[in-house]
């Protein structure tokens, strides 16, 4: 994006995209909160009096640098909150994931940051994003270590391609029933139409916080990737209202319960011979029938096992060893 277009963005959007929390931090500090800037791109705002009943909410955006819609939406949410700071009823950690990738409008610089949240990174360990993940892991640990049991993490993304349900979410299965059901209900109130239950970590930030910190976590997909400043923010109205309510301790507006899908296959790219059986632009939640070939990879042939499976995140361009798609079924 040109310098002139960037300068034309609202100040709050420019600030968040550059991870400049100066003004917001000052406003919360002046209102008596304990404000921390533990790392570049990370802001924490906590009640001055520790309170185990107070929810701890981690809001992350820009984990992929070209997923700009949530950056715009959250910039407006946080800007409004910082101007009425006493309305904040949770301990908040705000995280801008891939600051350098946002600056150049790319998904990542070297390798996908959202595959680094795992103990064994293999050949990803030497990448630029591995260092960033270490920084975020440490800041996240410090935030949740002092928190009470009501822990949330919403990692806001956008999908690369169109989706039959434009707003959907991925929820780690290991979250306990009570908080998981509350999270899914809240996601519906935020306009999420479909929820995919995820049984296994792919090295994602949301799975990490659920597994390591007992958070009710979700990767939330809000439409498609777009250019900063050119996203249609009206598509985020329900999510924006739900976030407003969450951060202020208010009930979220009514919303329909999302459809729930189970993950039945994770398709891993094993080699450079990996070929998908359909085009790159195949929409998320496209149905395939039993026996259909999903992908081939040398001698490995991935086929549909159930009567019908829906493909999500088909991406043959990932590094060898990483997830190239998932197959889901309706519960
Ligand atoms: O559209 C795509 O192919 C990717 C969109 C995206 O970044 N999705 C997340 C999902 C993370 C999860 O499974 O919880 C990702 O792939 O990192
Ligand atoms: Zn993403």
Coordinates of C-alpha atoms and ligand atoms in Angstrom, one line a residue:
X1 CA 0.0 0.0 0.0
X2 CA 1.3 3.5 -0.9
X3 CA 2.4 5.9 1.9
X4 CA -0.4 8.3 0.9
X5 CA -3.1 5.6 1.2
X6 CA -1.7 4.5 4.6
X7 CA -1.6 8.1 5.8
X8 CA -5.3 8.5 4.8
X9 CA -6.4 5.7 7.1
X10 CA -8.1 6.6 10.4
X11 CA -5.5 7.2 13.1
X12 CA -6.6 4.3 15.3
X13 CA -6.2 1.9 12.3
X14 CA -2.7 3.2 11.5
X15 CA -1.7 2.9 15.1
X16 CA -2.9 -0.7 15.5
X17 CA -1.4 -1.8 12.2
X18 CA 2.0 -0.4 13.3
X19 CA 1.5 -1.8 16.8
X20 CA 1.7 1.8 18.3
X21 CA -0.3 1.6 21.5
X22 CA 1.0 4.9 22.9
X23 CA -2.3 6.9 23.0
X24 CA -4.5 4.0 24.0
X25 CA -2.1 3.0 26.8
X26 CA -2.0 6.6 28.1
X27 CA -5.8 6.7 28.3
X28 CA -6.2 3.4 30.2
X29 CA -3.3 4.4 32.5
X30 CA -4.9 7.7 33.2
X31 CA -8.1 5.9 34.2
X32 CA -6.2 3.9 36.8
X33 CA -5.6 0.6 35.0
X34 CA -2.3 -1.3 35.2
X35 CA -1.0 -1.0 31.7
X36 CA 1.9 -3.2 30.3
X37 CA 3.8 -3.2 27.0
X38 CA 5.6 -6.5 27.5
X39 CA 6.7 -6.8 23.8
X40 CA 6.3 -4.9 20.6
X41 CA 2.8 -5.4 19.4
X42 CA 1.5 -6.5 22.8
X43 CA -0.6 -4.3 25.2
X44 CA -2.0 -5.5 28.5
X45 CA -4.6 -3.6 30.5
X46 CA -5.5 -5.0 33.9
X47 CA -7.5 -3.9 36.8
X48 CA -5.3 -2.2 39.5
X49 CA -6.9 -4.5 42.1
X50 CA -6.3 -8.2 41.1
X51 CA -9.7 -9.9 40.9
X52 CA -10.0 -13.7 40.2
X53 CA -13.6 -13.2 39.0
X54 CA -12.5 -10.9 36.3
X55 CA -12.3 -12.5 32.9
X56 CA -9.0 -12.4 31.1
X57 CA -9.5 -11.8 27.3
X58 CA -6.7 -12.1 24.8
X59 CA -7.6 -10.5 21.5
X60 CA -5.1 -11.2 18.6
X61 CA -5.1 -9.8 15.1
X62 CA -2.7 -9.8 12.2
X63 CA -1.1 -13.2 13.0
X64 CA -1.2 -13.3 9.2
X65 CA -0.1 -9.9 7.8
X66 CA -2.5 -9.8 4.9
X67 CA -5.6 -10.4 7.0
X68 CA -6.5 -6.8 7.6
X69 CA -10.2 -6.7 8.3
X70 CA -9.9 -7.7 11.9
X71 CA -7.2 -5.1 12.4
X72 CA -9.6 -2.4 11.2
X73 CA -12.5 -3.7 13.3
X74 CA -10.5 -4.1 16.5
X75 CA -8.8 -0.7 16.0
X76 CA -12.3 0.9 16.2
X77 CA -13.4 -1.3 19.1
X78 CA -10.3 -0.4 21.2
X79 CA -10.3 3.2 20.3
X80 CA -13.9 3.6 21.5
X81 CA -13.2 1.7 24.7
X82 CA -10.1 3.8 25.5
X83 CA -12.2 6.9 25.3
X84 CA -14.6 5.4 27.9
X85 CA -12.1 3.3 29.7
X86 CA -14.1 2.7 32.9
X87 CA -16.3 0.5 30.7
X88 CA -13.6 -2.1 30.5
X89 CA -14.7 -5.1 32.7
X90 CA -12.1 -7.7 31.7
X91 CA -8.3 -7.9 31.9
X92 CA -7.3 -7.4 28.3
X93 CA -4.3 -8.5 26.3
X94 CA -4.2 -7.1 22.8
X95 CA -1.7 -8.6 20.4
X96 CA -0.7 -7.6 16.9
X97 CA 0.9 -10.8 15.6
X98 CA 3.0 -10.3 12.5
X99 CA 3.9 -6.6 12.5
X100 CA 6.6 -6.9 9.8
X101 CA 4.3 -8.9 7.5
X102 CA 1.5 -6.3 8.0
X103 CA 3.9 -3.6 6.9
X104 CA 4.5 -5.4 3.6
X105 CA 0.9 -6.8 3.2
X106 CA 2.1 -10.4 3.2
X107 CA 0.8 -13.5 5.1
X108 CA 4.3 -13.9 6.6
X109 CA 7.9 -12.9 6.1
X110 CA 9.6 -16.3 6.2
X111 CA 7.1 -18.9 7.5
X112 CA 3.6 -19.1 8.9
X113 CA 3.5 -17.7 12.4
X114 CA 0.4 -19.7 13.1
X115 CA 2.2 -23.0 12.8
X116 CA 4.9 -22.0 15.4
X117 CA 2.9 -22.6 18.6
X118 CA 4.2 -26.0 19.3
X119 CA 7.1 -27.5 21.2
X120 CA 8.9 -29.1 18.3
X121 CA 9.1 -26.8 15.3
X122 CA 11.4 -28.9 13.2
X123 CA 12.9 -27.0 10.3
X124 CA 10.6 -24.0 11.1
X125 CA 12.8 -23.3 14.2
X126 CA 15.3 -21.3 12.2
X127 CA 12.7 -19.0 10.6
X128 CA 12.0 -15.3 11.4
X129 CA 8.5 -16.1 12.8
X130 CA 9.9 -18.6 15.3
X131 CA 11.4 -15.8 17.3
X132 CA 8.2 -13.8 17.1
X133 CA 6.3 -16.8 18.4
X134 CA 8.7 -17.2 21.3
X135 CA 8.0 -13.5 22.2
X136 CA 4.2 -14.0 22.0
X137 CA 4.3 -17.3 23.9
X138 CA 6.2 -15.6 26.8
X139 CA 3.8 -12.6 26.9
X140 CA 0.8 -14.9 26.7
X141 CA 2.1 -17.0 29.6
X142 CA 2.7 -13.9 31.8
X143 CA -0.8 -12.6 31.0
X144 CA -2.7 -15.9 31.8
X145 CA -0.5 -16.9 34.7
X146 CA -2.0 -14.2 37.0
X147 CA -5.5 -14.7 35.6
X148 CA -8.6 -16.3 37.2
X149 CA -10.4 -19.2 35.6
X150 CA -12.5 -17.2 33.1
X151 CA -10.0 -17.1 30.2
X152 CA -10.8 -16.3 26.6
X153 CA -8.7 -16.0 23.4
X154 CA -10.1 -14.8 20.2
X155 CA -7.6 -15.0 17.3
X156 CA -9.1 -13.0 14.5
X157 CA -8.3 -14.0 11.0
X158 CA -9.7 -13.9 7.5
X159 CA -9.8 -16.7 5.0
X160 CA -7.7 -16.7 1.8
X161 CA -10.6 -17.9 -0.4
X162 CA -14.4 -17.5 -0.4
X163 CA -16.4 -19.6 2.0
X164 CA -19.9 -21.0 1.9
X165 CA -20.2 -19.7 5.4
X166 CA -18.3 -16.4 5.2
X167 CA -17.8 -16.2 8.9
X168 CA -16.7 -19.3 10.7
X169 CA -14.5 -20.4 13.6
X170 CA -12.2 -23.2 14.6
X171 CA -12.6 -24.3 18.2
X172 CA -10.2 -26.8 20.0
X173 CA -12.0 -29.8 21.2
X174 CA -10.1 -30.0 24.4
X175 CA -11.8 -27.0 25.9
X176 CA -14.0 -28.2 28.8
X177 CA -17.7 -28.5 28.0
X178 CA -19.0 -25.5 29.9
X179 CA -16.6 -22.8 28.6
X180 CA -16.7 -24.4 25.1
X181 CA -20.5 -24.2 24.9
X182 CA -20.4 -20.6 26.2
X183 CA -17.8 -19.7 23.6
X184 CA -19.8 -21.3 20.8
X185 CA -22.9 -19.5 21.9
X186 CA -21.0 -16.3 22.0
X187 CA -19.6 -16.9 18.5
X188 CA -23.1 -17.3 17.2
X189 CA -24.0 -14.0 18.8
X190 CA -21.1 -12.6 17.0
X191 CA -22.4 -13.7 13.6
X192 CA -20.4 -16.8 13.2
X193 CA -22.4 -19.2 11.1
X194 CA -20.3 -22.4 11.4
X195 CA -17.9 -23.8 14.0
X196 CA -15.3 -26.5 13.2
X197 CA -14.2 -28.6 16.1
X198 CA -10.5 -29.2 16.0
X199 CA -9.2 -32.4 17.7
X200 CA -5.4 -31.8 17.2
X201 CA -3.0 -28.9 17.2
X202 CA -1.6 -27.7 13.9
X203 CA 0.7 -25.3 15.8
X204 CA -1.9 -22.5 16.0
X205 CA -2.0 -19.7 18.5
X206 CA -5.6 -20.5 19.6
X207 CA -4.9 -24.2 20.2
X208 CA -1.8 -23.2 22.2
X209 CA -3.8 -21.0 24.6
X210 CA -6.5 -23.6 25.0
X211 CA -4.0 -26.4 25.7
X212 CA -1.4 -24.5 27.8
X213 CA -3.5 -21.9 29.6
X214 CA -7.0 -23.5 29.8
X215 CA -8.5 -20.7 27.7
X216 CA -11.8 -20.9 25.8
X217 CA -10.0 -20.1 22.5
X218 CA -11.0 -19.9 18.9
X219 CA -9.5 -18.9 15.5
X220 CA -12.2 -16.7 14.1
X221 CA -12.4 -16.3 10.3
X222 CA -14.1 -13.0 9.4
X223 CA -14.6 -13.0 5.6
X224 CA -11.7 -12.8 3.2
X225 CA -8.3 -11.2 3.0
X226 CA -8.3 -7.6 1.9
X227 CA -6.4 -4.3 1.7
X228 CA -6.1 -2.3 4.9
X229 CA -8.7 0.5 4.7
X230 CA -10.7 -1.2 2.0
X231 CA -12.5 -3.8 4.0
X232 CA -16.3 -3.6 4.2
X233 CA -16.7 -3.2 8.0
X234 CA -20.4 -3.7 7.8
X235 CA -19.8 -7.4 7.4
X236 CA -18.3 -7.4 11.0
X237 CA -21.2 -5.6 12.6
X238 CA -22.4 -8.6 14.7
X239 CA -18.8 -9.5 15.8
X240 CA -18.1 -5.9 16.6
X241 CA -21.2 -5.7 18.8
X242 CA -20.4 -9.0 20.5
X243 CA -16.8 -7.8 21.2
X244 CA -18.1 -4.5 22.5
X245 CA -20.3 -6.5 24.9
X246 CA -17.6 -9.0 25.9
X247 CA -15.1 -6.3 26.9
X248 CA -17.7 -4.3 28.8
X249 CA -19.1 -7.4 30.7
X250 CA -22.5 -7.0 29.0
X251 CA -24.7 -9.8 27.5
X252 CA -24.0 -10.1 23.8
X253 CA -26.9 -9.4 21.3
X254 CA -29.0 -12.4 20.3
X255 CA -27.7 -14.5 17.4
X256 CA -28.4 -17.9 15.8
X257 CA -26.5 -21.0 17.0
X258 CA -23.7 -21.8 14.5
X259 CA -23.7 -25.1 12.6
X260 CA -21.1 -27.4 14.1
X261 CA -18.7 -29.5 12.1
X262 CA -16.2 -32.2 13.2
X263 CA -12.8 -32.5 11.7
X264 CA -12.4 -36.0 10.2
X265 CA -9.1 -35.6 8.2
X266 CA -6.2 -33.3 8.3
X267 CA -4.4 -33.3 4.9
X268 CA -0.7 -32.9 5.3
X269 CA 1.6 -31.9 2.5
X270 CA 4.3 -34.7 2.6
X271 CA 6.4 -33.7 -0.4
X272 CA 6.7 -31.4 -3.4
X273 CA 4.7 -34.0 -5.3
X274 CA 1.6 -32.9 -3.4
X275 CA -1.3 -32.2 -5.8
X276 CA -4.9 -31.1 -4.9
X277 CA -7.6 -32.6 -7.0
X278 CA -9.3 -29.2 -7.4
X279 CA -8.4 -25.6 -8.0
X280 CA -6.9 -23.1 -5.6
X281 CA -10.0 -21.0 -5.6
X282 CA -12.2 -23.9 -4.3
X283 CA -14.5 -22.4 -1.7
X284 CA -14.3 -23.4 1.9
X285 CA -17.0 -25.9 2.8
X286 CA -17.3 -27.3 -0.8
X287 CA -18.8 -30.8 -0.4
X288 CA -17.1 -33.9 -1.8
X289 CA -18.6 -37.4 -2.0
X290 CA -17.3 -40.6 -0.6
X291 CA -14.4 -42.0 -2.7
X292 CA -13.6 -38.6 -4.3
X293 CA -9.8 -38.0 -4.4
X294 CA -8.9 -34.9 -2.3
X295 CA -5.2 -34.9 -3.1
X296 CA -2.3 -37.1 -4.1
X297 CA 1.2 -37.0 -2.8
X298 CA 3.5 -39.6 -4.3
X299 CA 2.0 -42.9 -3.3
X300 CA -0.3 -41.3 -0.8
X301 CA -3.9 -40.7 -2.0
X302 CA -6.2 -38.8 0.3
X303 CA -9.9 -39.7 -0.4
X304 CA -13.2 -38.8 1.1
X305 CA -14.2 -41.5 3.7
X306 CA -17.6 -40.4 4.8
X307 CA -20.8 -40.0 2.6
X308 CA -20.0 -36.4 2.4
X309 CA -17.1 -34.3 3.6
X310 CA -16.5 -30.6 3.2
X311 CA -13.1 -29.2 2.4
X312 CA -11.7 -26.2 4.4
X313 CA -8.5 -24.3 3.9
X314 CA -7.3 -26.2 0.8
X315 CA -3.9 -24.8 0.2
X316 CA -1.3 -26.7 -1.9
X317 CA 1.2 -23.9 -1.4
X318 CA 2.1 -24.6 2.2
X319 CA 5.5 -25.8 3.2
X320 CA 6.2 -29.6 3.1
X321 CA 5.2 -31.0 6.5
X322 CA 2.3 -28.5 7.1
X323 CA -1.4 -28.8 6.9
X324 CA -2.7 -28.3 3.4
X325 CA -6.4 -28.5 4.3
X326 CA -8.9 -30.2 6.6
X327 CA -12.0 -32.3 5.8
X328 CA -15.1 -31.7 8.0
X329 CA -18.5 -33.3 8.5
X330 CA -21.7 -32.0 10.0
X331 CA -22.3 -33.2 13.5
Ligands
LIG1 O1 -7.9 -19.4 4.2 C1 -6.9 -20.1 4.6 O2 -6.5 -21.1 3.9 C2 -6.2 -19.9 5.9 C3 -6.9 -18.9 6.8 C4 -6.2 -19.0 8.1 O3 -5.3 -18.3 8.3 N1 -6.7 -19.9 8.9 C5 -6.0 -20.3 10.1 C6 -6.8 -21.3 10.9 C7 -6.2 -21.7 12.2 C8 -6.8 -22.9 12.9 O4 -7.0 -24.0 12.3 O5 -7.2 -22.7 14.0 C9 -4.7 -20.8 9.7 O6 -4.6 -21.6 8.8 O7 -3.7 -20.5 10.4
LIG2 ZN1 -5.0 -16.3 9.1

